[in-house]
mmCIF file of C-alpha atoms in Angstrom:
data_model
loop_
_atom_site.group_PDB
_atom_site.id
_atom_site.type_symbol
_atom_site.label_atom_id
_atom_site.label_comp_id
_atom_site.label_asym_id
_atom_site.label_seq_id
_atom_site.Cartn_x
_atom_site.Cartn_y
_atom_site.Cartn_z
ATOM 1 C CA MET R 1 -0.030 0.016 -0.094
ATOM 2 C CA ARG R 2 2.772 2.393 0.954
ATOM 3 C CA LEU R 3 4.582 1.614 -2.198
ATOM 4 C CA ARG R 4 1.460 2.239 -4.301
ATOM 5 C CA ILE R 5 0.826 5.528 -2.648
ATOM 6 C CA ILE R 6 4.448 6.774 -3.302
ATOM 7 C CA VAL R 7 4.191 5.679 -6.960
ATOM 8 C CA SER R 8 0.881 7.541 -7.240
ATOM 9 C CA VAL R 9 2.403 10.679 -5.786
ATOM 10 C CA ALA R 10 5.386 10.369 -8.104
ATOM 11 C CA ALA R 11 2.973 9.951 -11.086
ATOM 12 C CA VAL R 12 1.158 13.168 -10.100
ATOM 13 C CA TRP R 13 4.421 14.982 -9.730
ATOM 14 C CA ILE R 14 5.563 13.951 -13.164
ATOM 15 C CA LEU R 15 2.294 14.900 -14.733
ATOM 16 C CA GLY R 16 2.413 18.228 -13.023
ATOM 17 C CA ALA R 17 5.924 18.754 -14.263
ATOM 18 C CA ILE R 18 4.888 17.927 -17.831
ATOM 19 C CA ILE R 19 1.987 20.450 -17.637
ATOM 20 C CA ALA R 20 4.225 23.125 -16.074
ATOM 21 C CA SER R 21 6.821 22.526 -18.808
ATOM 22 C CA SER R 22 4.236 22.710 -21.519
ATOM 23 C CA PHE R 23 2.905 25.999 -20.091
ATOM 24 C CA TRP R 24 6.424 27.447 -19.694
ATOM 25 C CA VAL R 25 7.301 26.701 -23.341
ATOM 26 C CA LYS R 26 4.055 28.180 -24.459
ATOM 27 C CA THR R 27 4.502 31.283 -22.235
ATOM 28 C CA SER R 28 8.171 31.637 -23.268
ATOM 29 C CA HIS R 29 7.247 31.508 -27.010
ATOM 30 C CA THR R 30 4.562 34.120 -26.415
ATOM 31 C CA GLN R 31 6.998 36.419 -24.655
ATOM 32 C CA GLU R 32 9.594 35.853 -27.332
ATOM 33 C CA SER R 33 6.961 36.809 -29.937
ATOM 34 C CA LYS R 34 6.026 39.926 -28.113
ATOM 35 C CA VAL R 35 9.704 40.979 -27.826
ATOM 36 C CA LYS R 36 10.194 40.484 -31.637
ATOM 37 C CA ASP R 37 6.911 42.413 -32.334
ATOM 38 C CA PHE R 38 8.086 45.389 -30.378
ATOM 39 C CA GLN R 39 11.670 45.516 -31.490
ATOM 40 C CA LEU R 40 12.772 47.100 -34.661
ATOM 41 C CA PRO R 41 16.213 46.934 -36.419
ATOM 42 C CA VAL R 42 17.552 50.502 -36.993
ATOM 43 C CA THR R 43 18.800 51.379 -40.447
ATOM 44 C CA VAL R 44 22.257 53.070 -40.175
ATOM 45 C CA LYS R 45 23.688 55.208 -43.023
ATOM 46 C CA GLN R 46 27.310 55.530 -42.425
ATOM 47 C CA LEU R 47 29.806 58.273 -43.558
ATOM 48 C CA GLU R 48 32.039 57.330 -46.616
ATOM 49 C CA LEU R 49 35.108 55.175 -45.936
ATOM 50 C CA GLU R 50 38.486 56.732 -45.435
ATOM 51 C CA ASN R 51 41.475 54.522 -45.749
ATOM 52 C CA SER R 52 39.024 51.475 -45.556
ATOM 53 C CA THR R 53 37.668 52.849 -42.171
ATOM 54 C CA ILE R 54 34.498 54.580 -41.258
ATOM 55 C CA PRO R 55 35.942 57.683 -39.757
ATOM 56 C CA VAL R 56 33.074 58.370 -37.359
ATOM 57 C CA GLU R 57 30.798 55.386 -36.996
ATOM 58 C CA LEU R 58 27.311 54.756 -35.630
ATOM 59 C CA LYS R 59 26.500 51.417 -33.964
ATOM 60 C CA CYS R 60 22.882 50.924 -33.187
ATOM 61 C CA GLY R 61 20.965 48.121 -31.335
ATOM 62 C CA TYR R 62 17.351 47.259 -31.899
ATOM 63 C CA ALA R 63 14.802 50.055 -31.299
ATOM 64 C CA GLU R 64 12.473 49.112 -28.402
ATOM 65 C CA LEU R 65 8.871 49.988 -29.159
ATOM 66 C CA SER R 66 6.208 50.286 -26.577
ATOM 67 C CA ALA R 67 3.456 50.131 -29.092
ATOM 68 C CA GLN R 68 3.283 50.211 -32.869
ATOM 69 C CA ASN R 69 3.313 54.054 -32.880
ATOM 70 C CA SER R 70 5.837 54.808 -30.133
ATOM 71 C CA PHE R 71 9.357 53.919 -29.175
ATOM 72 C CA GLU R 72 11.039 53.852 -25.704
ATOM 73 C CA LYS R 73 14.656 53.494 -26.771
ATOM 74 C CA VAL R 74 16.897 53.699 -29.768
ATOM 75 C CA PRO R 75 20.359 52.778 -28.478
ATOM 76 C CA CYS R 76 23.093 54.112 -30.563
ATOM 77 C CA LEU R 77 26.779 54.656 -29.962
ATOM 78 C CA MET R 78 29.005 57.039 -31.971
ATOM 79 C CA VAL R 79 32.603 55.893 -32.185
ATOM 80 C CA ASN R 80 35.401 58.240 -33.271
ATOM 81 C CA ASN R 81 37.729 56.173 -35.335
ATOM 82 C CA THR R 82 39.913 59.155 -36.269
ATOM 83 C CA ASN R 83 43.062 60.530 -34.537
ATOM 84 C CA LYS R 84 41.406 63.942 -33.974
ATOM 85 C CA TYR R 85 39.162 65.393 -31.244
ATOM 86 C CA ILE R 86 35.554 65.928 -32.151
ATOM 87 C CA THR R 87 33.970 69.197 -30.894
ATOM 88 C CA ALA R 88 30.473 68.775 -32.324
ATOM 89 C CA ILE R 89 28.419 66.202 -34.062
ATOM 90 C CA ALA R 90 24.910 66.209 -35.500
ATOM 91 C CA VAL R 91 22.984 63.129 -36.402
ATOM 92 C CA ASN R 92 19.730 62.968 -38.488
ATOM 93 C CA PHE R 93 17.120 60.930 -36.872
ATOM 94 C CA THR R 94 14.303 59.900 -39.258
ATOM 95 C CA VAL R 95 11.257 57.788 -38.515
ATOM 96 C CA ILE R 96 9.161 56.554 -41.395
ATOM 97 C CA LEU R 97 5.493 56.257 -40.446
ATOM 98 C CA GLU R 98 2.227 54.802 -41.868
ATOM 99 C CA GLU R 99 -1.168 56.121 -41.267
ATOM 100 C CA SER R 100 -4.409 55.461 -43.100
ATOM 101 C CA GLY R 101 -2.586 53.760 -45.908
ATOM 102 C CA LYS R 102 -0.248 56.776 -46.400
ATOM 103 C CA THR R 103 3.524 56.883 -45.648
ATOM 104 C CA TYR R 104 5.310 59.925 -44.345
ATOM 105 C CA LEU R 105 8.362 60.714 -42.358
ATOM 106 C CA SER R 106 9.365 62.593 -39.288
ATOM 107 C CA SER R 107 12.899 63.933 -38.991
ATOM 108 C CA ASN R 108 14.929 65.908 -36.468
ATOM 109 C CA VAL R 109 18.536 66.459 -35.577
ATOM 110 C CA ILE R 110 20.263 65.135 -32.494
ATOM 111 C CA ALA R 111 23.292 67.356 -31.679
ATOM 112 C CA ILE R 112 26.168 67.091 -29.371
ATOM 113 C CA GLU R 113 28.027 70.407 -28.805
ATOM 114 C CA THR R 114 30.927 70.114 -26.414
ATOM 115 C CA MET R 115 32.657 73.584 -26.764
ATOM 116 C CA LEU R 116 29.728 76.012 -26.213
ATOM 117 C CA ASP R 117 31.940 79.073 -26.494
ATOM 118 C CA VAL R 118 35.118 79.552 -28.625
ATOM 119 C CA ASP R 119 36.716 81.372 -25.615
ATOM 120 C CA LEU R 120 36.342 78.098 -23.685
ATOM 121 C CA ARG R 121 38.173 75.951 -26.365
ATOM 122 C CA GLU R 122 41.157 75.037 -24.226
ATOM 123 C CA GLU R 123 39.121 74.762 -20.999
ATOM 124 C CA ARG R 124 36.539 72.579 -22.461
ATOM 125 C CA LYS R 125 38.902 70.289 -24.320
ATOM 126 C CA SER R 126 38.361 67.406 -21.730
ATOM 127 C CA SER R 127 34.730 67.392 -22.843
ATOM 128 C CA PHE R 128 35.690 66.879 -26.539
ATOM 129 C CA ILE R 129 35.198 63.365 -27.970
ATOM 130 C CA ALA R 130 38.723 62.073 -28.020
ATOM 131 C CA PRO R 131 40.345 59.915 -30.754
ATOM 132 C CA LYS R 132 38.925 56.393 -30.511
ATOM 133 C CA GLY R 133 36.427 57.745 -27.972
ATOM 134 C CA GLU R 134 32.655 57.088 -27.906
ATOM 135 C CA SER R 135 29.493 58.977 -27.138
ATOM 136 C CA ARG R 136 25.906 57.780 -26.764
ATOM 137 C CA ILE R 137 23.312 59.115 -29.105
ATOM 138 C CA ASN R 138 19.786 58.215 -27.792
ATOM 139 C CA PRO R 139 16.595 59.961 -29.015
ATOM 140 C CA LEU R 140 14.021 60.708 -26.353
ATOM 141 C CA PRO R 141 10.969 58.370 -26.274
ATOM 142 C CA THR R 142 8.385 59.618 -28.639
ATOM 143 C CA GLN R 143 4.775 58.819 -29.631
ATOM 144 C CA TYR R 144 3.435 59.449 -33.182
ATOM 145 C CA SER R 145 0.045 59.383 -34.674
ATOM 146 C CA GLY R 146 1.073 56.858 -37.347
ATOM 147 C CA ASN R 147 2.690 53.380 -36.931
ATOM 148 C CA ILE R 148 6.528 53.163 -37.009
ATOM 149 C CA LYS R 149 7.680 51.330 -40.101
ATOM 150 C CA GLU R 150 11.491 52.176 -40.032
ATOM 151 C CA ILE R 151 13.966 54.158 -38.072
ATOM 152 C CA ILE R 152 16.980 55.640 -39.875
ATOM 153 C CA MET R 153 20.094 57.183 -38.157
ATOM 154 C CA GLN R 154 22.664 59.111 -40.167
ATOM 155 C CA ILE R 155 25.601 61.242 -39.201
ATOM 156 C CA ASP R 156 25.071 64.632 -40.956
ATOM 157 C CA TYR R 157 27.992 66.660 -39.630
ATOM 158 C CA VAL R 158 31.136 66.153 -37.607
ATOM 159 C CA GLU R 159 33.253 69.014 -36.541
ATOM 160 C CA PHE R 160 36.862 68.518 -35.365
ATOM 161 C CA GLU R 161 39.150 70.517 -33.075
ATOM 162 C CA ASP R 162 41.178 71.626 -36.090
ATOM 163 C CA ASN R 163 38.022 73.131 -37.675
ATOM 164 C CA THR R 164 37.810 70.440 -40.400
ATOM 165 C CA SER R 165 34.558 68.627 -40.853
ATOM 166 C CA LEU R 166 32.855 65.571 -42.363
ATOM 167 C CA GLY R 167 29.342 64.752 -43.567
ATOM 168 C CA ALA R 168 26.661 65.999 -45.998
ATOM 169 C CA ASN R 169 25.904 68.904 -43.639
ATOM 170 C CA ILE R 170 22.236 69.197 -44.731
ATOM 171 C CA SER R 171 21.470 71.063 -41.410
ATOM 172 C CA GLY R 172 23.988 69.963 -38.986
ATOM 173 C CA SER R 173 26.315 72.983 -38.845
ATOM 174 C CA GLN R 174 23.345 75.385 -38.680
ATOM 175 C CA THR R 175 21.937 73.374 -35.709
ATOM 176 C CA ILE R 176 25.365 73.498 -33.941
ATOM 177 C CA GLY R 177 25.517 77.219 -34.798
ATOM 178 C CA LYS R 178 22.173 77.857 -33.064
ATOM 179 C CA ILE R 179 23.310 76.145 -29.947
ATOM 180 C CA ARG R 180 26.390 78.268 -29.747
ATOM 181 C CA GLU R 181 24.343 81.332 -30.438
ATOM 182 C CA GLY R 182 22.166 80.629 -27.510
ATOM 183 C CA ALA R 183 25.196 80.156 -25.296
ATOM 184 C CA LYS R 184 26.637 83.456 -26.468
ATOM 185 C CA LYS R 185 23.363 85.334 -25.932
ATOM 186 C CA TYR R 186 22.984 83.920 -22.429
ATOM 187 C CA LYS R 187 26.500 84.848 -21.605
ATOM 188 C CA GLU R 188 26.077 88.407 -22.810
ATOM 189 C CA TRP R 189 22.882 88.719 -20.878
ATOM 190 C CA LEU R 190 24.529 87.419 -17.701
ATOM 191 C CA ILE R 191 27.591 89.783 -18.125
ATOM 192 C CA LYS R 192 25.213 92.700 -18.355
ATOM 193 C CA LYS R 193 23.536 91.602 -15.165
ATOM 194 C CA TYR R 194 26.898 90.948 -13.539
ATOM 195 C CA ASN R 195 28.065 94.550 -14.276
ATOM 196 C CA GLU R 196 24.949 96.277 -13.000
ATOM 197 C CA ARG R 197 26.110 98.044 -9.833
ATOM 198 C CA ASP R 198 22.825 97.392 -7.908
ATOM 199 C CA PHE R 199 22.965 93.649 -8.753
ATOM 200 C CA GLN R 200 24.098 91.584 -5.848
ATOM 201 C CA ASP R 201 26.451 88.555 -6.166
ATOM 202 C CA SER R 202 23.826 86.296 -4.578
ATOM 203 C CA GLU R 203 21.353 87.307 -7.147
ATOM 204 C CA ILE R 204 23.777 86.255 -9.950
ATOM 205 C CA VAL R 205 24.210 82.901 -8.211
ATOM 206 C CA ASN R 206 20.422 82.618 -7.913
ATOM 207 C CA LEU R 207 20.105 83.179 -11.725
ATOM 208 C CA LEU R 208 22.234 80.114 -12.311
ATOM 209 C CA GLY R 209 19.936 77.968 -10.280
ATOM 210 C CA GLN R 210 18.681 74.690 -11.789
ATOM 211 C CA ARG R 211 15.124 75.680 -11.461
ATOM 212 C CA GLN R 212 15.564 79.233 -12.891
ATOM 213 C CA PRO R 213 14.069 79.618 -16.363
ATOM 214 C CA ILE R 214 16.088 80.789 -19.289
ATOM 215 C CA PRO R 215 15.086 84.513 -19.720
ATOM 216 C CA GLU R 216 12.267 84.967 -22.235
ATOM 217 C CA GLU R 217 13.713 88.349 -23.247
ATOM 218 C CA LEU R 218 16.420 86.498 -25.132
ATOM 219 C CA ASN R 219 13.785 85.205 -27.617
ATOM 220 C CA LEU R 220 15.586 81.950 -28.297
ATOM 221 C CA SER R 221 14.730 79.135 -30.776
ATOM 222 C CA SER R 222 14.615 75.591 -29.358
ATOM 223 C CA ASN R 223 18.275 74.813 -30.430
ATOM 224 C CA ALA R 224 19.470 78.210 -29.073
ATOM 225 C CA TRP R 225 17.591 77.627 -25.771
ATOM 226 C CA GLU R 226 19.478 74.357 -25.415
ATOM 227 C CA GLY R 227 22.781 76.306 -25.844
ATOM 228 C CA ALA R 228 21.760 78.872 -23.227
ATOM 229 C CA PHE R 229 20.733 76.013 -20.880
ATOM 230 C CA GLN R 230 23.977 74.167 -21.295
ATOM 231 C CA TYR R 231 26.049 77.315 -20.728
ATOM 232 C CA ARG R 232 24.096 78.157 -17.581
ATOM 233 C CA ASN R 233 24.732 74.644 -16.242
ATOM 234 C CA PHE R 234 28.404 75.103 -17.007
ATOM 235 C CA LEU R 235 28.656 78.255 -15.104
ATOM 236 C CA ARG R 236 26.756 76.776 -12.174
ATOM 237 C CA ARG R 237 29.139 73.912 -11.956
ATOM 238 C CA THR R 238 32.071 76.436 -12.279
ATOM 239 C CA TYR R 239 30.693 78.369 -9.255
ATOM 240 C CA GLU R 240 30.172 75.122 -7.220
ATOM 241 C CA ASN R 241 33.779 74.005 -7.887
ATOM 242 C CA GLU R 242 35.674 77.298 -7.933
ATOM 243 C CA GLY R 243 33.493 79.811 -6.144
ATOM 244 C CA LYS R 244 32.930 83.521 -7.094
ATOM 245 C CA LYS R 245 36.559 83.777 -8.389
ATOM 246 C CA GLY R 246 35.889 81.128 -11.013
ATOM 247 C CA LEU R 247 32.759 82.897 -12.060
ATOM 248 C CA ASP R 248 34.556 86.229 -12.297
ATOM 249 C CA LYS R 249 37.072 84.698 -14.608
ATOM 250 C CA ARG R 250 34.467 83.530 -17.090
ATOM 251 C CA ILE R 251 31.904 86.384 -17.188
ATOM 252 C CA SER R 252 33.214 89.641 -15.715
ATOM 253 C CA LYS R 253 34.203 92.257 -18.153
#
């Protein structure tokens, strides 16, 4: 009797294991299918070869979609295969969409600008993208009205420390120029405030606060606003690390 009970229990355990295994395989396949459904290979258009090497290369993984019309992540890495420092880079990010049987595209430029101000060229050199160095280029999560059919990444413009450049430059240098223009306008605005006799040092420091808005009176475009924002952050870090003396060095006239 005891033996029979043990055998029966074992049989139940084996049957349960088979059912669980079957369920796991089915669930695993379903999850795998979902992963494939919501991943999309990224089309990368590289720069022309130089000496059998892509001078500045894009390496992209699969785009992760949260739905057919939105993505969460497009992981890309820019690799500097040259022996020169990169000061700025602009990447065209294009999404091909389909809605109501019609195809259209959405394009924008992702820019990395490391210098901000030509007066800071030597000081900012540690921020430049070094030879053989890398930098992540990840578009922000976006939702569209149409379904995503293809994602294309292409380097449009690369600027090097020696003022040479690469790329088709469809709009890249203009974008970088706007960022630098915003940084310059913010710097000039802050210098004016800095030199007003009735303006206290503490008020200048407050203007650099993380929650302080970029002044509307500067009337900046979105790219120029980004330059002003980056320059303000640079000055705030300068003050935090070097105090008022460091701030005086950068903006007092």
